[in-house]
Coordinates of C-alpha atoms in Angstrom, one line a residue:
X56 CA -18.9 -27.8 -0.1
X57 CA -16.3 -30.7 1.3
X58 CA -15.0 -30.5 4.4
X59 CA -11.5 -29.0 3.6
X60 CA -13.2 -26.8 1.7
X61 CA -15.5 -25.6 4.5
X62 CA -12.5 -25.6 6.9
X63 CA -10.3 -23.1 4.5
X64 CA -13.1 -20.9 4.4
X65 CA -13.4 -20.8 8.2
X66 CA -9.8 -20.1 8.4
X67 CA -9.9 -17.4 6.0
X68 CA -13.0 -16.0 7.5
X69 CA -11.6 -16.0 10.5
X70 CA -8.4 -14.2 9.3
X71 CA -10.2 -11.3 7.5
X72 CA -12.1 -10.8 11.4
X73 CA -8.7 -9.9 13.1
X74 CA -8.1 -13.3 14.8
X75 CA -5.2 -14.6 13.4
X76 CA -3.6 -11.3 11.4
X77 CA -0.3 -11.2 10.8
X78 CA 2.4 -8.5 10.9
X79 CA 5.0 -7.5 9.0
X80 CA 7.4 -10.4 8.8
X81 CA 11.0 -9.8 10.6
X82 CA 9.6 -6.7 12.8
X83 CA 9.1 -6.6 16.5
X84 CA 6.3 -6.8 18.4
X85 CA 6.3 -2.7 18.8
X86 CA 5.7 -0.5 16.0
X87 CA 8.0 2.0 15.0
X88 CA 6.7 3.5 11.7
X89 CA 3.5 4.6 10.1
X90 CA 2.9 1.1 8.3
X91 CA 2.9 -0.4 11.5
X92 CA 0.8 1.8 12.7
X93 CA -2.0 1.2 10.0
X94 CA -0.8 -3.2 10.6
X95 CA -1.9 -2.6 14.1
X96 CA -5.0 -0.3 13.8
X97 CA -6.4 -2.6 10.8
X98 CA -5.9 -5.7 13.0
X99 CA -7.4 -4.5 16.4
X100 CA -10.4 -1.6 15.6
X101 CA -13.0 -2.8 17.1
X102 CA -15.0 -0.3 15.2
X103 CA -14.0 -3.1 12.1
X104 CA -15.0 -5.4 13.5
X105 CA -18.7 -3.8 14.6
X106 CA -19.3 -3.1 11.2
X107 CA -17.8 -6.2 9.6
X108 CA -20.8 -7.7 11.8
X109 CA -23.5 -5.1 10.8
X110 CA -22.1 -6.2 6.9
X111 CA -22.9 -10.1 7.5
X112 CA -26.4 -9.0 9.1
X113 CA -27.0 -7.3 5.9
X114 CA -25.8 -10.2 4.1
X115 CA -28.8 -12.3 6.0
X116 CA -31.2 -10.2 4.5
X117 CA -31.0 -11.8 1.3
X118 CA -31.0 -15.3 2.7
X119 CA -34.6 -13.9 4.2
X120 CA -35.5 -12.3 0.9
X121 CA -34.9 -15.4 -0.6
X122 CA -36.5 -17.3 1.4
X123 CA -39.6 -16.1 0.7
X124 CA -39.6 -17.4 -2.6
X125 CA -39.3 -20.9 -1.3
X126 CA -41.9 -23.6 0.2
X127 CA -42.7 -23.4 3.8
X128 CA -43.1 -27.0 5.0
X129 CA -43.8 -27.3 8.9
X130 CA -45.0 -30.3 11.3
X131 CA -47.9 -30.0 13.3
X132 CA -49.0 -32.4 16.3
X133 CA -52.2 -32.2 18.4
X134 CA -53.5 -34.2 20.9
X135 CA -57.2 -33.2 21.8
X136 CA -59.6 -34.0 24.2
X137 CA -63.4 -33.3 23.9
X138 CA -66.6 -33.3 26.8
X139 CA -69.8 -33.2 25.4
X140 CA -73.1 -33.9 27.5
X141 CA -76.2 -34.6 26.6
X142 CA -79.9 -36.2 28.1
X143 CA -82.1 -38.7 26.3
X144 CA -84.9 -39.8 27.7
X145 CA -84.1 -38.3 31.2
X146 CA -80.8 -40.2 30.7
X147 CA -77.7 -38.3 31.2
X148 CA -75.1 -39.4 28.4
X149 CA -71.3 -38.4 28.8
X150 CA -68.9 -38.8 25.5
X151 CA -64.9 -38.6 26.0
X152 CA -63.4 -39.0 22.7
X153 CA -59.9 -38.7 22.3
X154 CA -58.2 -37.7 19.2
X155 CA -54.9 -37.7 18.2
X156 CA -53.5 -35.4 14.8
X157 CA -50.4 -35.2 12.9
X158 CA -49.4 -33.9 9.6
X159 CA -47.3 -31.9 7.0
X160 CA -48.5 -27.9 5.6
X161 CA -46.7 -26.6 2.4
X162 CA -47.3 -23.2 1.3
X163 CA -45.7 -22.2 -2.2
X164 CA -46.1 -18.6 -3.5
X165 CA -46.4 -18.8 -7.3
X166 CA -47.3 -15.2 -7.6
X167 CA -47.0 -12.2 -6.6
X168 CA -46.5 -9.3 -8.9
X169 CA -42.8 -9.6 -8.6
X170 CA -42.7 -8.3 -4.6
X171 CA -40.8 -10.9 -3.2
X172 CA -38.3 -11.0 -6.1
X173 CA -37.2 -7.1 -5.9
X174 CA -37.4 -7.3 -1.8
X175 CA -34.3 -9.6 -2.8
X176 CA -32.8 -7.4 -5.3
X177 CA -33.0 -4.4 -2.7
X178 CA -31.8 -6.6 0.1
X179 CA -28.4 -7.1 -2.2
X180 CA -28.3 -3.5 -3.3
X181 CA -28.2 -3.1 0.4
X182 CA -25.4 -5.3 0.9
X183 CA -23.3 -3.4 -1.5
X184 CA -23.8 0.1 0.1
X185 CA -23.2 -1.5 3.3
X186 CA -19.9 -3.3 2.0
X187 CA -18.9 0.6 0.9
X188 CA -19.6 1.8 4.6
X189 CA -17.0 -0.5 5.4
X190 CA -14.8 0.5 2.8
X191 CA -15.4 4.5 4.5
X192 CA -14.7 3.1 8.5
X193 CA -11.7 1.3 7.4
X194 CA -10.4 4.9 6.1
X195 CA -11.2 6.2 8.9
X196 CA -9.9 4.2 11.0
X197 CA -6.6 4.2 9.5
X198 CA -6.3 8.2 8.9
X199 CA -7.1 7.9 13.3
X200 CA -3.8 5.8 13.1
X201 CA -2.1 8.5 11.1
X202 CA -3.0 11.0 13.3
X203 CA -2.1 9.2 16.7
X204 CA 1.7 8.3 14.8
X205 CA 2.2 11.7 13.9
X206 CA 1.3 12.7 17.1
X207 CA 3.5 11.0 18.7
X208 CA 6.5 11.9 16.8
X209 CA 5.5 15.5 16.8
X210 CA 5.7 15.6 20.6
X211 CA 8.8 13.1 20.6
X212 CA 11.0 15.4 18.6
X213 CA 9.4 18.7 20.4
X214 CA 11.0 17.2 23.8
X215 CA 14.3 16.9 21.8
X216 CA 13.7 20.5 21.0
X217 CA 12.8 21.6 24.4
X218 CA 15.1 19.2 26.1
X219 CA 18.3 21.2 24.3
X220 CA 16.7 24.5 24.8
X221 CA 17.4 23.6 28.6
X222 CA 20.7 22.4 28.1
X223 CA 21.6 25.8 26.0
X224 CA 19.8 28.2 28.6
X225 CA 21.9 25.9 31.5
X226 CA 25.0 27.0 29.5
X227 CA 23.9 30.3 28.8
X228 CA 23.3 30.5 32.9
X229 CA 26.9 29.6 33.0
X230 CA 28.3 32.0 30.8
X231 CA 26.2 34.8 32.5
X232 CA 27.4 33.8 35.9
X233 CA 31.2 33.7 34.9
X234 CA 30.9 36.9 33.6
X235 CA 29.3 38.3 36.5
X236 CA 31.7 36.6 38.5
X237 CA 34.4 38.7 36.7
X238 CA 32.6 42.2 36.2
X239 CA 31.3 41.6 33.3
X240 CA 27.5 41.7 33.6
X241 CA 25.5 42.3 36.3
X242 CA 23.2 40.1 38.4
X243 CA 20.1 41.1 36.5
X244 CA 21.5 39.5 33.7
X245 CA 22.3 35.9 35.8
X246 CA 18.6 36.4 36.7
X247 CA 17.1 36.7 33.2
X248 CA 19.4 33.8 32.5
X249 CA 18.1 31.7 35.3
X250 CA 14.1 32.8 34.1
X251 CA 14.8 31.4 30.7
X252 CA 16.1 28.0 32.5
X253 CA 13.2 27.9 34.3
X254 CA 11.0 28.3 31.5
X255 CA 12.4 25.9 29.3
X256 CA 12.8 23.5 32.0
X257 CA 8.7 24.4 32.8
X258 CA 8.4 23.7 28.3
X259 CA 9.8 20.5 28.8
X260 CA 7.6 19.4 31.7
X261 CA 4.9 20.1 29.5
X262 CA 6.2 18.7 26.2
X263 CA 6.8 15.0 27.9
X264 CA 2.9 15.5 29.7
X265 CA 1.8 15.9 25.7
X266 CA 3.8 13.2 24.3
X267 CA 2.3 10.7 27.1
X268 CA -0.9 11.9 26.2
X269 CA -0.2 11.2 22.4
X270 CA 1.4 7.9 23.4
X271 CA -2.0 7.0 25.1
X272 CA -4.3 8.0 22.0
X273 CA -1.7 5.6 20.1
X274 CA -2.5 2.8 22.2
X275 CA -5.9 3.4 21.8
X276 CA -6.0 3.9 17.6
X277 CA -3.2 1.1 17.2
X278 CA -3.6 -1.1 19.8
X279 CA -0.1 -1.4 21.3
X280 CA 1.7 1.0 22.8
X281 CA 4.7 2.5 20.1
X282 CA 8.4 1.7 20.2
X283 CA 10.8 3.7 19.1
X284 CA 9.3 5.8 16.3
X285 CA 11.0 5.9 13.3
X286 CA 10.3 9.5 13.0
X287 CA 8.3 11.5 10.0
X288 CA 7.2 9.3 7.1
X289 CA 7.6 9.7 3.4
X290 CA 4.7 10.9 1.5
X291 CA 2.3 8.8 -0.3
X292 CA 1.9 9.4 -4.2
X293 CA -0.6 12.1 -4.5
X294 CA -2.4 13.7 -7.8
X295 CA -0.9 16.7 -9.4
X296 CA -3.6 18.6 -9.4
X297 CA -6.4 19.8 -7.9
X298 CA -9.4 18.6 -10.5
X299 CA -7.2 15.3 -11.2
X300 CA -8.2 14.4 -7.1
X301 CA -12.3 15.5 -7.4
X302 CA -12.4 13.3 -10.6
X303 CA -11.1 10.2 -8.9
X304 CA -12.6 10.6 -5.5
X305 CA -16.0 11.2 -7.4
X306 CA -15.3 7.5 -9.4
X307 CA -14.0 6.0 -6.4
X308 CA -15.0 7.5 -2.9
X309 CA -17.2 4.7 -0.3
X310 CA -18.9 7.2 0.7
X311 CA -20.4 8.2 -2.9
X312 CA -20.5 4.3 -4.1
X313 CA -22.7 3.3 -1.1
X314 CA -25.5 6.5 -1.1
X315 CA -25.4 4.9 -5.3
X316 CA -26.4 1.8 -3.7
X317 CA -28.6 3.3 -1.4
X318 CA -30.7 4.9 -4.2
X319 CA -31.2 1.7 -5.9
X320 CA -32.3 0.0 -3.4
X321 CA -35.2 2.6 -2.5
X322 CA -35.9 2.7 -6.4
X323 CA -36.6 -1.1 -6.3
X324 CA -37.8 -0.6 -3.2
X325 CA -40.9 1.4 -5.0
X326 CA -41.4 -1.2 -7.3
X327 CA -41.8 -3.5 -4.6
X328 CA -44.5 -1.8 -2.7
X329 CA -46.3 -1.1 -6.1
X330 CA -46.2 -4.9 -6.7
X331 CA -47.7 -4.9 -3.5
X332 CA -51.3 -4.1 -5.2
X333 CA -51.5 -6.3 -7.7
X334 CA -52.7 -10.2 -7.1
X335 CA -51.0 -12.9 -4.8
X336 CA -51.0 -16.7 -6.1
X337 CA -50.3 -19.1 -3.2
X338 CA -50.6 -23.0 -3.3
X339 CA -51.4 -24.5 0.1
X340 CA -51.4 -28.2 0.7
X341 CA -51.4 -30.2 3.9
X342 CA -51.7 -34.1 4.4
X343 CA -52.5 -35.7 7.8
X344 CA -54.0 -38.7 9.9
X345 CA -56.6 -38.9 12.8
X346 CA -56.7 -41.6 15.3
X347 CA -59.3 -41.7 18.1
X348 CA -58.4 -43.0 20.8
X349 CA -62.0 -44.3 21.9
X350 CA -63.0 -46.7 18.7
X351 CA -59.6 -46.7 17.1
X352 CA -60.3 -45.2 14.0
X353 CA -57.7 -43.3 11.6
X354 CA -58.8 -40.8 9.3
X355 CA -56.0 -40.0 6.5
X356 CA -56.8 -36.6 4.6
X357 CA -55.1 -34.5 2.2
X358 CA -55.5 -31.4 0.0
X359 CA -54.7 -28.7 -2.1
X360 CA -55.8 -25.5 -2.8
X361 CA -54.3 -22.7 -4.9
X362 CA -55.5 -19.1 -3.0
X363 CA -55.6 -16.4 -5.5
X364 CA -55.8 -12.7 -3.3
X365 CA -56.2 -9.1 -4.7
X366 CA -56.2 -6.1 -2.5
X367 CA -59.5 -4.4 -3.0
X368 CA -59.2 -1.7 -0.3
X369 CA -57.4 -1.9 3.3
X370 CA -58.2 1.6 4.6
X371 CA -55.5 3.6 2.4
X372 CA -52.3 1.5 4.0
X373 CA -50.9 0.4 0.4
X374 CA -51.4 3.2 -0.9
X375 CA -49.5 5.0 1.8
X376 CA -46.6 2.8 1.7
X377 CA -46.4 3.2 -2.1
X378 CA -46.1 6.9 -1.2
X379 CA -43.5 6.2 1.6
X380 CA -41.2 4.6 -0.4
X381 CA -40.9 7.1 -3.0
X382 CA -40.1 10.0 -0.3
X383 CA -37.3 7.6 0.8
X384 CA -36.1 7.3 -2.7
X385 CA -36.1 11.2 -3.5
X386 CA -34.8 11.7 -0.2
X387 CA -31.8 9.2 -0.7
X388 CA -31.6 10.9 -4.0
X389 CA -31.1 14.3 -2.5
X390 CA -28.8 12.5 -0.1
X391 CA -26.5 11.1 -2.7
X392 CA -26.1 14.8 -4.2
X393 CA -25.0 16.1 -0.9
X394 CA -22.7 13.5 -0.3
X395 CA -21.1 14.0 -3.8
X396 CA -21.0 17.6 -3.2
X397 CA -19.3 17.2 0.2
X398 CA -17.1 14.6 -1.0
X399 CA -15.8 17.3 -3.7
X400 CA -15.2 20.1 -0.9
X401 CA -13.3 17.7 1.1
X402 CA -11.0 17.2 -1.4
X403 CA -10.8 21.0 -2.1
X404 CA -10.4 21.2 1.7
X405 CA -7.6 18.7 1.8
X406 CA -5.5 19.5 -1.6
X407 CA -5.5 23.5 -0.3
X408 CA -4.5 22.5 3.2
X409 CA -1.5 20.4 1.7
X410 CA -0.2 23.0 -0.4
X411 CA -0.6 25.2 2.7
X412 CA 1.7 22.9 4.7
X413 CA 4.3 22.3 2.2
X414 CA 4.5 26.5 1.6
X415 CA 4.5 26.4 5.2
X416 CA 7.2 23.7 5.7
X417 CA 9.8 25.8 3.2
X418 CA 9.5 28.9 5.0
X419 CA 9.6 27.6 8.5
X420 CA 13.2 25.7 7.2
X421 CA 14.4 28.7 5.7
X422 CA 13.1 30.7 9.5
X423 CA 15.4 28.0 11.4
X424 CA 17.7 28.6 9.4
X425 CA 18.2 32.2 9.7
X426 CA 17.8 32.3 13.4
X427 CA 20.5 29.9 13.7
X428 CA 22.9 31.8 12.1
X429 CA 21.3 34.9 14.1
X430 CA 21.7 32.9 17.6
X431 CA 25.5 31.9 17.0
X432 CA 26.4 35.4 15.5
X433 CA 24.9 37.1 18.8
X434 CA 26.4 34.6 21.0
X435 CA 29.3 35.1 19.9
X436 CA 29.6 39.3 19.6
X437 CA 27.8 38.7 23.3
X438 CA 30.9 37.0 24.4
X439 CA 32.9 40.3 23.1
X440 CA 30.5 42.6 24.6
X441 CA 28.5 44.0 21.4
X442 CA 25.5 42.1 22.5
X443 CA 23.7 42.1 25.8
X444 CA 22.3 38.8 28.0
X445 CA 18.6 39.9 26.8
X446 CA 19.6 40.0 23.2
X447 CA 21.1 36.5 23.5
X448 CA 17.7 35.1 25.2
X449 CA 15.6 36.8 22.7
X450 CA 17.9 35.0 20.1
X451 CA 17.6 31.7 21.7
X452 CA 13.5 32.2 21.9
X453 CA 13.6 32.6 18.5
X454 CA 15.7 29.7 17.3
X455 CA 13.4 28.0 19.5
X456 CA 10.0 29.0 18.2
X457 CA 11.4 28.3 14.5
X458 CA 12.2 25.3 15.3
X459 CA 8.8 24.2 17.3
X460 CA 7.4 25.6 14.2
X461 CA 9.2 23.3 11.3
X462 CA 8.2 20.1 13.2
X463 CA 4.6 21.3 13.5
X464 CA 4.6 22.4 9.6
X465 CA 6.5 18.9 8.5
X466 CA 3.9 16.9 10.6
X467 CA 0.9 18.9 9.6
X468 CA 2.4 18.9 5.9
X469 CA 2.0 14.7 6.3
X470 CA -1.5 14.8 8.0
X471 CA -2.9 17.0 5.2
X472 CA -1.2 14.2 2.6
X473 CA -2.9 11.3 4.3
X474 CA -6.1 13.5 4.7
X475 CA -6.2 14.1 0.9
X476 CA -5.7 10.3 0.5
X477 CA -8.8 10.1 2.7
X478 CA -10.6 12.5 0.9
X479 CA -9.8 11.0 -2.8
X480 CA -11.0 7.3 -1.0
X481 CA -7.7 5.8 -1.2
X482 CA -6.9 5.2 2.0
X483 CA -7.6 1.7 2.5
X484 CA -5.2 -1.6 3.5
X485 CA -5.6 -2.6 -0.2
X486 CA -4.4 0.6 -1.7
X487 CA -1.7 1.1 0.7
X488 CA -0.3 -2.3 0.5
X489 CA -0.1 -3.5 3.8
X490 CA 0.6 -6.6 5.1
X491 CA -2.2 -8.2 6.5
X492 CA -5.1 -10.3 5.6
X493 CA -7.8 -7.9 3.9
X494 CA -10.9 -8.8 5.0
X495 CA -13.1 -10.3 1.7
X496 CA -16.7 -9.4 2.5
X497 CA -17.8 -11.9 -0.2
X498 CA -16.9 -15.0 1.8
X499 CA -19.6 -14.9 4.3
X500 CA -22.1 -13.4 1.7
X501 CA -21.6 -16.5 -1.1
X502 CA -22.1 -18.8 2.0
X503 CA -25.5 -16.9 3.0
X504 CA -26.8 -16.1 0.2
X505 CA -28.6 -19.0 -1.0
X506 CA -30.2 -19.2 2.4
X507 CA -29.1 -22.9 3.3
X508 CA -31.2 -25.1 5.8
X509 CA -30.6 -25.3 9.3
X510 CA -29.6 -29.1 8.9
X511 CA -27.5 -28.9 5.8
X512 CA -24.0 -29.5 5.3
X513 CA -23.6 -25.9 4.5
X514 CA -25.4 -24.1 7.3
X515 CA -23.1 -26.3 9.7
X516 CA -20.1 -24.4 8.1
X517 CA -21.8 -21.0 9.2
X518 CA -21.7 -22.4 12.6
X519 CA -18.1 -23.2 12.6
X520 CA -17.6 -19.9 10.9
X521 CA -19.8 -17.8 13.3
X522 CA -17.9 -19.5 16.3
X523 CA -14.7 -18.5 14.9
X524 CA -15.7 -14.8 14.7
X525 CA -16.5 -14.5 18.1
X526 CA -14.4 -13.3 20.5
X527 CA -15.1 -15.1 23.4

């Protein structure tokens, strides 16, 4: 790899870890709308970026897989010093030779069943399923953004809500007093006028303590704190029906892709330990030289030797392991069915709770509707005496609650939209289009996975790569 090379691919690397992301170009620094929201949650989650990590330590295993397959050369060095004693002829004889040793060992394996070469096909079968966990964290990271936006705009437009229930009962007080003042009404109707100020005014206290709380879970999912929100957003493109949603979240779900993974890896993983009890062909050589120190002689010496192993019996410990890894393989099995069949109720879950919303949404419209004509028509025949002060208030609280209740319906109605994204596994920065750098889980891996030397050109671009991942 050349230089510019290696330094694009640190860059990019670097990018895809959250370092340098960009936002969406021509916006300000706040967020205001969901996109923004999933811009700022993709770029900050630390939860990314913890399994990002876990991803390139997976990645690492097949370097060590394949490394395994290679020659081991090492350098040894030994400096020795040797007393012996001895009498002849009542003559005590002391002998200090020193000796001095250096020299290369190479160990090649040239067989082994095929062990070494499925512990690297499982090790990459494990990259996969982890690259699919990913793939699940980043949708759940983003449907946490979802849920901290809609938050927040549910309790923004509640305080609207409550804040003009205050400013109606405050009039309503108004009206009641004049015509108290004037023989109207009497003072028990001021004082039901001045409870329903009070409550409201009590509503809105608590409406803005909810909205900060909101605000704070925003800053938490997002990573900045939101701007003026540009209140509920459109709905994604969803399936039109029910079976159309299970078919594509069983093709295309993480969550179904990884346990796929999963199971192939423990298949080969059998293999492997079967492999395990067949013979092992290893080629040994080492060449060396021996001074002394005490007659300056040098000895050079060399040789090779091809080892051939075969388990006979070690005390029912292959055997076991044989054993072992087929209960992890039917148990990832059983595994993957469970997922798929969650996976399928979760969709179920999240297409019947969006149809719930939207039926819920219409009728809560039509219910504001009606108790808004109902409020100004009682106000009004209140003002020529058909109606009393109660009958007003009880309008009001019901204008009110219909009105509590169409934001909550239109907010849940998005949730259960993005949820059924979730659900179908579409809910990813790809899929939605945002603008940011998506992070490409294959740059680290083609770097790794030919397990370069610690003093080659290539490991020195892991370095640089490693160092601009940290966040120090």
């Amino acid at each position: 790899m050349s230089s510019t090379a290696g330094g694009k691919l640190v860059k990019a690397l670097a990018l895809t870890a959250g370092i340098a992301l960009s936002v969406v170009p021509g916006r300000g620094a706040w967020a205001d709308n969901l996109t923004d929201a999933f811009i700022g949650a993709y770029n900050t989650s630390g939860l990314l970026e913890q399994n990002r990590a876990l991803l390139r330590a997976a990645d690492e295993d097949v370097a060590i897989a394949l490394a395994a397959l290679r020659p081991i050369i090492n350098f040894a060095a030994q400096v020795s010093q040797d007393y012996t004693r001895s009498t002849i002829d009542d003559v005590t004889v002391r002998n200090e030779p020193s000796t001095f040793f250096a020299g290369l060992t190479l160990s090649q394996l040239i067989y082994d069943g095929g062990f070494s070469v499925l512990g690297k096909q499982s090790a990459q079968e494990i990259v996969l399923s982890t690259r699919q966990s990913l793939i699940d964290v980043e949708q759940a990271v983003l449907f946490r953004a979802v849920n901290a936006y809609l938050a927040v705009v549910l309790q923004e437009e509640t305080v609207q809500i409550q804040l003009n229930d205050v400013e109606v009962s405050a009039e309503e007080l108004r009206a009641s007093q004049d015509r108290f003042d004037v023989g109207e009404v009497t003072r028990t109707d001021v004082a039901l006028s001045q409870a329903q100020l009070a409550s409201a005014q009590a509503e809105l206290s608590v409406a803005r303590g909810n909205l900060s709380t909101a605000q704070a879970e925003y800053v938490n999912a997002v990573g900045k704190a939101p701007g003026a929100t540009a209140g509920q957003p459109s709905l994604p493109n969803l399936p039109r029906s029910e079976a159309e949603a299970i078919a594509l979240a069983q093709r295309n779900h993480p969550a179904i892709l990884s346990s796929q993974h999963e199971v192939r890896a423990f298949d080969l993983a059998v293999l492997q330990q079967r492999a395990n009890l067949g013979p092992n062909v290893t080629l040994n050589a080492d060449a060396g030289i021996t001074e002394s120190y005490d007659n300056d002689d040098s000895i050079e010496d060399a040789t090779v030797a091809l080892t051939f192993t075969q388990p006979i019996y070690a005390g029912g410990a292959l055997a076991a392991q044989v054993r072992r890894a087929m209960a992890t393989r039917d148990a990832s099995r059983a595994n993957l069915l469970n997922v798929q069949k969650d996976i399928t109720q979760g969709v179920s879950v999240a297409y019947a709770n969006f149809q719930a919303a939207s039926a819920s949404l219409r009728a809560s419209t039509e219910q504001v509707r009606a108790s808004q004509v109902a409020f100004d028509g009682i106000r009004e025949e209140a003002t020529l005496g058909a109606r009393t002060t109660l009958d007003v208030l009880n309008a009001q609280q019901d204008l009110l609650d219909a009105q509590l209740n169409e934001v909550a319906s239109r907010t849940e109605r998005s949730r259960a939209a993005y949820q059924l994204l979730q659900a179908q596994g579409l809910l990813t920065a790809e899929r939605l289009g945002l603008a940011v750098q998506i992070y490409d889980p294959t740059l680290y891996y083609n770097l790794v996975k030919k397990a370069p030397a610690q003093v080659s050109k290539q490991s020195k671009d892991l370095d640089r790569v490693l160092k601009a991942l940290r966040r120090d």
